[in-house]
Amino acid sequence: MEVTAPAIFHALNGSSARLACTFNSCYRVTEKQFSLNWTYQECWNCSEMTLLQFKSKVVPVEQNRFGNRVKFTGNLAKYDVSFTLHDVQLDDQGFYNCYVLNPPDRHRGHARIDLRVITEEPPERDSTVAVIVGASVGGFLALVILALVVVKCLRRRKQQKLNTDDQKTEEEGKTDGEGNPEEGPK
């Protein structure tokens, strides 16, 4: 079984964040056998606290630090076991673990999300400068290539003209081997 979730997820303070977790299994989900645990860790080595369970149905976890802000928003038929955390707070930052077991799969799958809470949205990046620089460099390279092609064509034409002149000289008379006509006896 393979469980997939984003490694890092950024959520805006005060917003709702859907922590996505999906899994692949060779077997169809049977709700009576399927189990899911979502846990929270404040730090990497801290102990885990269960915040959501699924055993035949969503099982309410006794009141914890999240209160009623956690809601299961997945769809088992689509192998989706995501949940939404409403009104994200700064102290919600930490690691969220998604554990899935779908018998007859023998191994429990696991994925971890590092939730990072931000206080303001990062500014949108203006890519105008990058586009202008890219277009300028591309245009310059195109001109260089065009110049090289023109030079190559001119050299080829000049070489063909020299070859044609050599042939004419040979047809008119003897040459000294370098394309120059030999002078007769003096």
mmCIF file with all atom_site columns, C-alpha atoms in Angstrom:
data_model
loop_
_atom_site.group_PDB
_atom_site.id
_atom_site.type_symbol
_atom_site.label_atom_id
_atom_site.label_alt_id
_atom_site.label_comp_id
_atom_site.label_asym_id
_atom_site.label_entity_id
_atom_site.label_seq_id
_atom_site.pdbx_PDB_ins_code
_atom_site.Cartn_x
_atom_site.Cartn_y
_atom_site.Cartn_z
_atom_site.occupancy
_atom_site.B_iso_or_equiv
_atom_site.pdbx_formal_charge
_atom_site.auth_seq_id
_atom_site.auth_comp_id
_atom_site.auth_asym_id
_atom_site.auth_atom_id
_atom_site.pdbx_PDB_model_num
ATOM 1   C CA . MET A 1 1   ? 0.000   0.000  0.000   1.00 0.00 ? 1   MET A CA 1
ATOM 2   C CA . GLU A 1 2   ? 1.215   3.467  -0.884  1.00 0.00 ? 2   GLU A CA 1
ATOM 3   C CA . VAL A 1 3   ? 0.029   6.565  0.976   1.00 0.00 ? 3   VAL A CA 1
ATOM 4   C CA . THR A 1 4   ? 0.587   9.969  -0.618  1.00 0.00 ? 4   THR A CA 1
ATOM 5   C CA . ALA A 1 5   ? 0.485   13.455 0.895   1.00 0.00 ? 5   ALA A CA 1
ATOM 6   C CA . PRO A 1 6   ? 2.347   16.706 0.276   1.00 0.00 ? 6   PRO A CA 1
ATOM 7   C CA . ALA A 1 7   ? 5.553   16.860 2.327   1.00 0.00 ? 7   ALA A CA 1
ATOM 8   C CA . ILE A 1 8   ? 5.060   20.549 3.158   1.00 0.00 ? 8   ILE A CA 1
ATOM 9   C CA . PHE A 1 9   ? 1.815   22.510 3.208   1.00 0.00 ? 9   PHE A CA 1
ATOM 10  C CA . HIS A 1 10  ? 1.490   26.256 3.856   1.00 0.00 ? 10  HIS A CA 1
ATOM 11  C CA . ALA A 1 11  ? -1.737  27.543 5.418   1.00 0.00 ? 11  ALA A CA 1
ATOM 12  C CA . LEU A 1 12  ? -2.748  31.120 6.089   1.00 0.00 ? 12  LEU A CA 1
ATOM 13  C CA . ASN A 1 13  ? -3.470  31.930 9.727   1.00 0.00 ? 13  ASN A CA 1
ATOM 14  C CA . GLY A 1 14  ? -7.260  32.042 10.274  1.00 0.00 ? 14  GLY A CA 1
ATOM 15  C CA . SER A 1 15  ? -8.094  30.169 7.050   1.00 0.00 ? 15  SER A CA 1
ATOM 16  C CA . SER A 1 16  ? -9.283  26.608 6.452   1.00 0.00 ? 16  SER A CA 1
ATOM 17  C CA . ALA A 1 17  ? -6.672  24.120 5.257   1.00 0.00 ? 17  ALA A CA 1
ATOM 18  C CA . ARG A 1 18  ? -7.457  20.802 3.572   1.00 0.00 ? 18  ARG A CA 1
ATOM 19  C CA . LEU A 1 19  ? -4.680  18.365 4.433   1.00 0.00 ? 19  LEU A CA 1
ATOM 20  C CA . ALA A 1 20  ? -4.783  15.923 1.548   1.00 0.00 ? 20  ALA A CA 1
ATOM 21  C CA . CYS A 1 21  ? -3.920  12.264 1.946   1.00 0.00 ? 21  CYS A CA 1
ATOM 22  C CA . THR A 1 22  ? -4.674  9.550  -0.610  1.00 0.00 ? 22  THR A CA 1
ATOM 23  C CA . PHE A 1 23  ? -3.725  5.905  -0.870  1.00 0.00 ? 23  PHE A CA 1
ATOM 24  C CA . ASN A 1 24  ? -3.434  3.128  -3.446  1.00 0.00 ? 24  ASN A CA 1
ATOM 25  C CA . SER A 1 25  ? -4.529  -0.374 -2.643  1.00 0.00 ? 25  SER A CA 1
ATOM 26  C CA . CYS A 1 26  ? -5.054  -3.500 -4.685  1.00 0.00 ? 26  CYS A CA 1
ATOM 27  C CA . TYR A 1 27  ? -8.228  -4.119 -2.698  1.00 0.00 ? 27  TYR A CA 1
ATOM 28  C CA . ARG A 1 28  ? -11.550 -2.361 -2.533  1.00 0.00 ? 28  ARG A CA 1
ATOM 29  C CA . VAL A 1 29  ? -12.229 -0.440 0.672   1.00 0.00 ? 29  VAL A CA 1
ATOM 30  C CA . THR A 1 30  ? -14.455 -2.335 3.095   1.00 0.00 ? 30  THR A CA 1
ATOM 31  C CA . GLU A 1 31  ? -15.519 0.091  5.819   1.00 0.00 ? 31  GLU A CA 1
ATOM 32  C CA . LYS A 1 32  ? -15.765 -2.672 8.449   1.00 0.00 ? 32  LYS A CA 1
ATOM 33  C CA . GLN A 1 33  ? -12.095 -3.581 8.050   1.00 0.00 ? 33  GLN A CA 1
ATOM 34  C CA . PHE A 1 34  ? -10.596 -0.251 6.981   1.00 0.00 ? 34  PHE A CA 1
ATOM 35  C CA . SER A 1 35  ? -8.846  1.908  9.583   1.00 0.00 ? 35  SER A CA 1
ATOM 36  C CA . LEU A 1 36  ? -7.448  5.424  9.478   1.00 0.00 ? 36  LEU A CA 1
ATOM 37  C CA . ASN A 1 37  ? -5.613  7.498  12.064  1.00 0.00 ? 37  ASN A CA 1
ATOM 38  C CA . TRP A 1 38  ? -4.592  11.118 11.729  1.00 0.00 ? 38  TRP A CA 1
ATOM 39  C CA . THR A 1 39  ? -2.138  12.242 14.388  1.00 0.00 ? 39  THR A CA 1
ATOM 40  C CA . TYR A 1 40  ? -0.452  15.525 15.246  1.00 0.00 ? 40  TYR A CA 1
ATOM 41  C CA . GLN A 1 41  ? 3.121   16.099 16.453  1.00 0.00 ? 41  GLN A CA 1
ATOM 42  C CA . GLU A 1 42  ? 4.267   19.497 17.582  1.00 0.00 ? 42  GLU A CA 1
ATOM 43  C CA . CYS A 1 43  ? 7.863   18.636 16.677  1.00 0.00 ? 43  CYS A CA 1
ATOM 44  C CA . TRP A 1 44  ? 9.692   15.791 14.899  1.00 0.00 ? 44  TRP A CA 1
ATOM 45  C CA . ASN A 1 45  ? 10.477  13.822 18.075  1.00 0.00 ? 45  ASN A CA 1
ATOM 46  C CA . CYS A 1 46  ? 7.397   14.871 20.084  1.00 0.00 ? 46  CYS A CA 1
ATOM 47  C CA . SER A 1 47  ? 4.743   12.327 21.004  1.00 0.00 ? 47  SER A CA 1
ATOM 48  C CA . GLU A 1 48  ? 1.785   11.916 18.641  1.00 0.00 ? 48  GLU A CA 1
ATOM 49  C CA . MET A 1 49  ? -1.723  13.006 19.540  1.00 0.00 ? 49  MET A CA 1
ATOM 50  C CA . THR A 1 50  ? -4.659  11.416 17.708  1.00 0.00 ? 50  THR A CA 1
ATOM 51  C CA . LEU A 1 51  ? -6.967  13.985 16.145  1.00 0.00 ? 51  LEU A CA 1
ATOM 52  C CA . LEU A 1 52  ? -9.129  11.859 13.821  1.00 0.00 ? 52  LEU A CA 1
ATOM 53  C CA . GLN A 1 53  ? -9.944  8.155  13.550  1.00 0.00 ? 53  GLN A CA 1
ATOM 54  C CA . PHE A 1 54  ? -11.961 6.025  11.170  1.00 0.00 ? 54  PHE A CA 1
ATOM 55  C CA . LYS A 1 55  ? -13.035 2.556  12.246  1.00 0.00 ? 55  LYS A CA 1
ATOM 56  C CA . SER A 1 56  ? -16.191 1.556  10.369  1.00 0.00 ? 56  SER A CA 1
ATOM 57  C CA . LYS A 1 57  ? -17.076 5.271  10.528  1.00 0.00 ? 57  LYS A CA 1
ATOM 58  C CA . VAL A 1 58  ? -15.505 8.536  11.648  1.00 0.00 ? 58  VAL A CA 1
ATOM 59  C CA . VAL A 1 59  ? -14.941 8.147  15.360  1.00 0.00 ? 59  VAL A CA 1
ATOM 60  C CA . PRO A 1 60  ? -14.986 11.334 17.403  1.00 0.00 ? 60  PRO A CA 1
ATOM 61  C CA . VAL A 1 61  ? -11.780 11.788 19.329  1.00 0.00 ? 61  VAL A CA 1
ATOM 62  C CA . GLU A 1 62  ? -12.179 13.071 22.851  1.00 0.00 ? 62  GLU A CA 1
ATOM 63  C CA . GLN A 1 63  ? -11.847 16.806 23.080  1.00 0.00 ? 63  GLN A CA 1
ATOM 64  C CA . ASN A 1 64  ? -8.340  17.831 22.165  1.00 0.00 ? 64  ASN A CA 1
ATOM 65  C CA . ARG A 1 65  ? -6.472  21.008 21.345  1.00 0.00 ? 65  ARG A CA 1
ATOM 66  C CA . PHE A 1 66  ? -8.255  21.263 17.975  1.00 0.00 ? 66  PHE A CA 1
ATOM 67  C CA . GLY A 1 67  ? -11.787 21.273 19.422  1.00 0.00 ? 67  GLY A CA 1
ATOM 68  C CA . ASN A 1 68  ? -14.369 20.981 16.656  1.00 0.00 ? 68  ASN A CA 1
ATOM 69  C CA . ARG A 1 69  ? -12.140 22.512 13.965  1.00 0.00 ? 69  ARG A CA 1
ATOM 70  C CA . VAL A 1 70  ? -11.264 19.101 12.413  1.00 0.00 ? 70  VAL A CA 1
ATOM 71  C CA . LYS A 1 71  ? -13.625 17.651 9.801   1.00 0.00 ? 71  LYS A CA 1
ATOM 72  C CA . PHE A 1 72  ? -13.158 14.522 7.660   1.00 0.00 ? 72  PHE A CA 1
ATOM 73  C CA . THR A 1 73  ? -13.504 15.641 4.022   1.00 0.00 ? 73  THR A CA 1
ATOM 74  C CA . GLY A 1 74  ? -12.182 12.553 2.243   1.00 0.00 ? 74  GLY A CA 1
ATOM 75  C CA . ASN A 1 75  ? -13.998 10.008 0.134   1.00 0.00 ? 75  ASN A CA 1
ATOM 76  C CA . LEU A 1 76  ? -13.119 6.368  0.826   1.00 0.00 ? 76  LEU A CA 1
ATOM 77  C CA . ALA A 1 77  ? -14.575 5.211  -2.495  1.00 0.00 ? 77  ALA A CA 1
ATOM 78  C CA . LYS A 1 78  ? -11.904 7.366  -4.181  1.00 0.00 ? 78  LYS A CA 1
ATOM 79  C CA . TYR A 1 79  ? -9.150  6.311  -1.736  1.00 0.00 ? 79  TYR A CA 1
ATOM 80  C CA . ASP A 1 80  ? -9.109  9.826  -0.291  1.00 0.00 ? 80  ASP A CA 1
ATOM 81  C CA . VAL A 1 81  ? -8.712  10.196 3.495   1.00 0.00 ? 81  VAL A CA 1
ATOM 82  C CA . SER A 1 82  ? -8.165  13.965 3.689   1.00 0.00 ? 82  SER A CA 1
ATOM 83  C CA . PHE A 1 83  ? -9.415  16.236 6.427   1.00 0.00 ? 83  PHE A CA 1
ATOM 84  C CA . THR A 1 84  ? -9.970  19.974 6.755   1.00 0.00 ? 84  THR A CA 1
ATOM 85  C CA . LEU A 1 85  ? -8.673  22.022 9.641   1.00 0.00 ? 85  LEU A CA 1
ATOM 86  C CA . HIS A 1 86  ? -10.813 25.133 10.090  1.00 0.00 ? 86  HIS A CA 1
ATOM 87  C CA . ASP A 1 87  ? -9.614  28.439 11.543  1.00 0.00 ? 87  ASP A CA 1
ATOM 88  C CA . VAL A 1 88  ? -5.914  27.500 11.364  1.00 0.00 ? 88  VAL A CA 1
ATOM 89  C CA . GLN A 1 89  ? -3.929  28.946 14.267  1.00 0.00 ? 89  GLN A CA 1
ATOM 90  C CA . LEU A 1 90  ? -0.200  29.634 14.563  1.00 0.00 ? 90  LEU A CA 1
ATOM 91  C CA . ASP A 1 91  ? 0.157   26.862 17.157  1.00 0.00 ? 91  ASP A CA 1
ATOM 92  C CA . ASP A 1 92  ? -1.347  24.335 14.688  1.00 0.00 ? 92  ASP A CA 1
ATOM 93  C CA . GLN A 1 93  ? 2.019   24.300 12.948  1.00 0.00 ? 93  GLN A CA 1
ATOM 94  C CA . GLY A 1 94  ? 3.683   20.901 13.142  1.00 0.00 ? 94  GLY A CA 1
ATOM 95  C CA . PHE A 1 95  ? 3.592   17.421 11.642  1.00 0.00 ? 95  PHE A CA 1
ATOM 96  C CA . TYR A 1 96  ? 0.375   15.643 10.668  1.00 0.00 ? 96  TYR A CA 1
ATOM 97  C CA . ASN A 1 97  ? 0.619   11.882 10.147  1.00 0.00 ? 97  ASN A CA 1
ATOM 98  C CA . CYS A 1 98  ? -1.823  9.903  8.034   1.00 0.00 ? 98  CYS A CA 1
ATOM 99  C CA . TYR A 1 99  ? -1.900  6.157  8.824   1.00 0.00 ? 99  TYR A CA 1
ATOM 100 C CA . VAL A 1 100 ? -4.008  3.882  6.608   1.00 0.00 ? 100 VAL A CA 1
ATOM 101 C CA . LEU A 1 101 ? -4.706  0.154  6.811   1.00 0.00 ? 101 LEU A CA 1
ATOM 102 C CA . ASN A 1 102 ? -6.957  -1.529 4.243   1.00 0.00 ? 102 ASN A CA 1
ATOM 103 C CA . PRO A 1 103 ? -7.106  -5.288 4.902   1.00 0.00 ? 103 PRO A CA 1
ATOM 104 C CA . PRO A 1 104 ? -6.272  -7.659 3.312   1.00 0.00 ? 104 PRO A CA 1
ATOM 105 C CA . ASP A 1 105 ? -3.242  -5.360 2.760   1.00 0.00 ? 105 ASP A CA 1
ATOM 106 C CA . ARG A 1 106 ? -0.788  -6.466 5.424   1.00 0.00 ? 106 ARG A CA 1
ATOM 107 C CA . HIS A 1 107 ? 1.142   -3.258 5.919   1.00 0.00 ? 107 HIS A CA 1
ATOM 108 C CA . ARG A 1 108 ? -0.119  0.017  7.298   1.00 0.00 ? 108 ARG A CA 1
ATOM 109 C CA . GLY A 1 109 ? 0.717   2.942  5.012   1.00 0.00 ? 109 GLY A CA 1
ATOM 110 C CA . HIS A 1 110 ? 2.010   6.246  6.337   1.00 0.00 ? 110 HIS A CA 1
ATOM 111 C CA . ALA A 1 111 ? 2.470   9.791  5.037   1.00 0.00 ? 111 ALA A CA 1
ATOM 112 C CA . ARG A 1 112 ? 3.550   12.928 6.882   1.00 0.00 ? 112 ARG A CA 1
ATOM 113 C CA . ILE A 1 113 ? 2.679   16.563 6.210   1.00 0.00 ? 113 ILE A CA 1
ATOM 114 C CA . ASP A 1 114 ? 4.710   19.428 7.640   1.00 0.00 ? 114 ASP A CA 1
ATOM 115 C CA . LEU A 1 115 ? 2.094   22.171 8.148   1.00 0.00 ? 115 LEU A CA 1
ATOM 116 C CA . ARG A 1 116 ? 3.577   25.644 8.176   1.00 0.00 ? 116 ARG A CA 1
ATOM 117 C CA . VAL A 1 117 ? 1.292   28.474 9.205   1.00 0.00 ? 117 VAL A CA 1
ATOM 118 C CA . ILE A 1 118 ? 1.948   31.856 7.604   1.00 0.00 ? 118 ILE A CA 1
ATOM 119 C CA . THR A 1 119 ? 0.563   35.190 8.757   1.00 0.00 ? 119 THR A CA 1
ATOM 120 C CA . GLU A 1 120 ? 0.214   36.781 5.351   1.00 0.00 ? 120 GLU A CA 1
ATOM 121 C CA . GLU A 1 121 ? 0.139   35.591 1.792   1.00 0.00 ? 121 GLU A CA 1
ATOM 122 C CA . PRO A 1 122 ? 3.419   35.990 -0.057  1.00 0.00 ? 122 PRO A CA 1
ATOM 123 C CA . PRO A 1 123 ? 3.293   38.665 -2.756  1.00 0.00 ? 123 PRO A CA 1
ATOM 124 C CA . GLU A 1 124 ? 2.644   37.482 -6.272  1.00 0.00 ? 124 GLU A CA 1
ATOM 125 C CA . ARG A 1 125 ? 5.767   37.307 -8.351  1.00 0.00 ? 125 ARG A CA 1
ATOM 126 C CA . ASP A 1 126 ? 5.992   39.657 -11.276 1.00 0.00 ? 126 ASP A CA 1
ATOM 127 C CA . SER A 1 127 ? 7.688   37.752 -14.069 1.00 0.00 ? 127 SER A CA 1
ATOM 128 C CA . THR A 1 128 ? 7.743   40.682 -16.514 1.00 0.00 ? 128 THR A CA 1
ATOM 129 C CA . VAL A 1 129 ? 11.476  41.248 -16.069 1.00 0.00 ? 129 VAL A CA 1
ATOM 130 C CA . ALA A 1 130 ? 12.211  37.550 -16.601 1.00 0.00 ? 130 ALA A CA 1
ATOM 131 C CA . VAL A 1 131 ? 10.141  37.525 -19.787 1.00 0.00 ? 131 VAL A CA 1
ATOM 132 C CA . ILE A 1 132 ? 11.909  40.634 -21.110 1.00 0.00 ? 132 ILE A CA 1
ATOM 133 C CA . VAL A 1 133 ? 15.380  39.228 -20.326 1.00 0.00 ? 133 VAL A CA 1
ATOM 134 C CA . GLY A 1 134 ? 14.466  35.847 -21.829 1.00 0.00 ? 134 GLY A CA 1
ATOM 135 C CA . ALA A 1 135 ? 13.090  37.434 -24.989 1.00 0.00 ? 135 ALA A CA 1
ATOM 136 C CA . SER A 1 136 ? 16.159  39.675 -25.335 1.00 0.00 ? 136 SER A CA 1
ATOM 137 C CA . VAL A 1 137 ? 18.599  36.803 -24.946 1.00 0.00 ? 137 VAL A CA 1
ATOM 138 C CA . GLY A 1 138 ? 16.536  34.656 -27.330 1.00 0.00 ? 138 GLY A CA 1
ATOM 139 C CA . GLY A 1 139 ? 16.444  37.464 -29.925 1.00 0.00 ? 139 GLY A CA 1
ATOM 140 C CA . PHE A 1 140 ? 20.184  38.026 -29.621 1.00 0.00 ? 140 PHE A CA 1
ATOM 141 C CA . LEU A 1 141 ? 20.901  34.324 -30.078 1.00 0.00 ? 141 LEU A CA 1
ATOM 142 C CA . ALA A 1 142 ? 18.613  34.223 -33.115 1.00 0.00 ? 142 ALA A CA 1
ATOM 143 C CA . LEU A 1 143 ? 20.551  37.137 -34.683 1.00 0.00 ? 143 LEU A CA 1
ATOM 144 C CA . VAL A 1 144 ? 23.896  35.436 -33.990 1.00 0.00 ? 144 VAL A CA 1
ATOM 145 C CA . ILE A 1 145 ? 22.677  32.214 -35.606 1.00 0.00 ? 145 ILE A CA 1
ATOM 146 C CA . LEU A 1 146 ? 21.306  34.136 -38.583 1.00 0.00 ? 146 LEU A CA 1
ATOM 147 C CA . ALA A 1 147 ? 24.645  35.954 -39.018 1.00 0.00 ? 147 ALA A CA 1
ATOM 148 C CA . LEU A 1 148 ? 26.540  32.650 -38.881 1.00 0.00 ? 148 LEU A CA 1
ATOM 149 C CA . VAL A 1 149 ? 24.262  31.144 -41.536 1.00 0.00 ? 149 VAL A CA 1
ATOM 150 C CA . VAL A 1 150 ? 24.714  34.181 -43.816 1.00 0.00 ? 150 VAL A CA 1
ATOM 151 C CA . VAL A 1 151 ? 28.527  34.053 -43.416 1.00 0.00 ? 151 VAL A CA 1
ATOM 152 C CA . LYS A 1 152 ? 28.527  30.322 -44.173 1.00 0.00 ? 152 LYS A CA 1
ATOM 153 C CA . CYS A 1 153 ? 26.420  30.858 -47.326 1.00 0.00 ? 153 CYS A CA 1
ATOM 154 C CA . LEU A 1 154 ? 28.686  33.690 -48.542 1.00 0.00 ? 154 LEU A CA 1
ATOM 155 C CA . ARG A 1 155 ? 31.803  31.565 -48.020 1.00 0.00 ? 155 ARG A CA 1
ATOM 156 C CA . ARG A 1 156 ? 30.225  28.641 -49.847 1.00 0.00 ? 156 ARG A CA 1
ATOM 157 C CA . ARG A 1 157 ? 29.242  30.900 -52.777 1.00 0.00 ? 157 ARG A CA 1
ATOM 158 C CA . LYS A 1 158 ? 32.767  32.359 -52.911 1.00 0.00 ? 158 LYS A CA 1
ATOM 159 C CA . GLN A 1 159 ? 34.279  28.849 -52.864 1.00 0.00 ? 159 GLN A CA 1
ATOM 160 C CA . GLN A 1 160 ? 31.942  27.749 -55.669 1.00 0.00 ? 160 GLN A CA 1
ATOM 161 C CA . LYS A 1 161 ? 32.962  30.794 -57.714 1.00 0.00 ? 161 LYS A CA 1
ATOM 162 C CA . LEU A 1 162 ? 36.668  29.978 -57.205 1.00 0.00 ? 162 LEU A CA 1
ATOM 163 C CA . ASN A 1 163 ? 36.061  26.373 -58.231 1.00 0.00 ? 163 ASN A CA 1
ATOM 164 C CA . THR A 1 164 ? 34.199  27.555 -61.343 1.00 0.00 ? 164 THR A CA 1
ATOM 165 C CA . ASP A 1 165 ? 37.040  29.963 -62.244 1.00 0.00 ? 165 ASP A CA 1
ATOM 166 C CA . ASP A 1 166 ? 39.578  27.121 -61.831 1.00 0.00 ? 166 ASP A CA 1
ATOM 167 C CA . GLN A 1 167 ? 37.583  24.928 -64.177 1.00 0.00 ? 167 GLN A CA 1
ATOM 168 C CA . LYS A 1 168 ? 37.411  27.695 -66.788 1.00 0.00 ? 168 LYS A CA 1
ATOM 169 C CA . THR A 1 169 ? 41.161  28.243 -66.560 1.00 0.00 ? 169 THR A CA 1
ATOM 170 C CA . GLU A 1 170 ? 41.816  24.503 -66.990 1.00 0.00 ? 170 GLU A CA 1
ATOM 171 C CA . GLU A 1 171 ? 39.546  24.409 -69.997 1.00 0.00 ? 171 GLU A CA 1
ATOM 172 C CA . GLU A 1 172 ? 41.320  27.375 -71.591 1.00 0.00 ? 172 GLU A CA 1
ATOM 173 C CA . GLY A 1 173 ? 44.780  26.022 -71.086 1.00 0.00 ? 173 GLY A CA 1
ATOM 174 C CA . LYS A 1 174 ? 47.335  24.588 -68.804 1.00 0.00 ? 174 LYS A CA 1
ATOM 175 C CA . THR A 1 175 ? 47.721  25.772 -65.273 1.00 0.00 ? 175 THR A CA 1
ATOM 176 C CA . ASP A 1 176 ? 50.680  25.653 -62.907 1.00 0.00 ? 176 ASP A CA 1
ATOM 177 C CA . GLY A 1 177 ? 48.744  23.435 -60.442 1.00 0.00 ? 177 GLY A CA 1
ATOM 178 C CA . GLU A 1 178 ? 47.588  26.340 -58.361 1.00 0.00 ? 178 GLU A CA 1
ATOM 179 C CA . GLY A 1 179 ? 45.052  27.612 -60.816 1.00 0.00 ? 179 GLY A CA 1
ATOM 180 C CA . ASN A 1 180 ? 47.394  30.187 -62.424 1.00 0.00 ? 180 ASN A CA 1
ATOM 181 C CA . PRO A 1 181 ? 47.938  29.907 -66.175 1.00 0.00 ? 181 PRO A CA 1
ATOM 182 C CA . GLU A 1 182 ? 51.428  28.777 -67.149 1.00 0.00 ? 182 GLU A CA 1
ATOM 183 C CA . GLU A 1 183 ? 53.444  31.141 -69.213 1.00 0.00 ? 183 GLU A CA 1
ATOM 184 C CA . GLY A 1 184 ? 54.781  29.806 -72.446 1.00 0.00 ? 184 GLY A CA 1
ATOM 185 C CA . PRO A 1 185 ? 58.516  29.603 -73.407 1.00 0.00 ? 185 PRO A CA 1
ATOM 186 C CA . LYS A 1 186 ? 60.336  32.914 -73.511 1.00 0.00 ? 186 LYS A CA 1
#
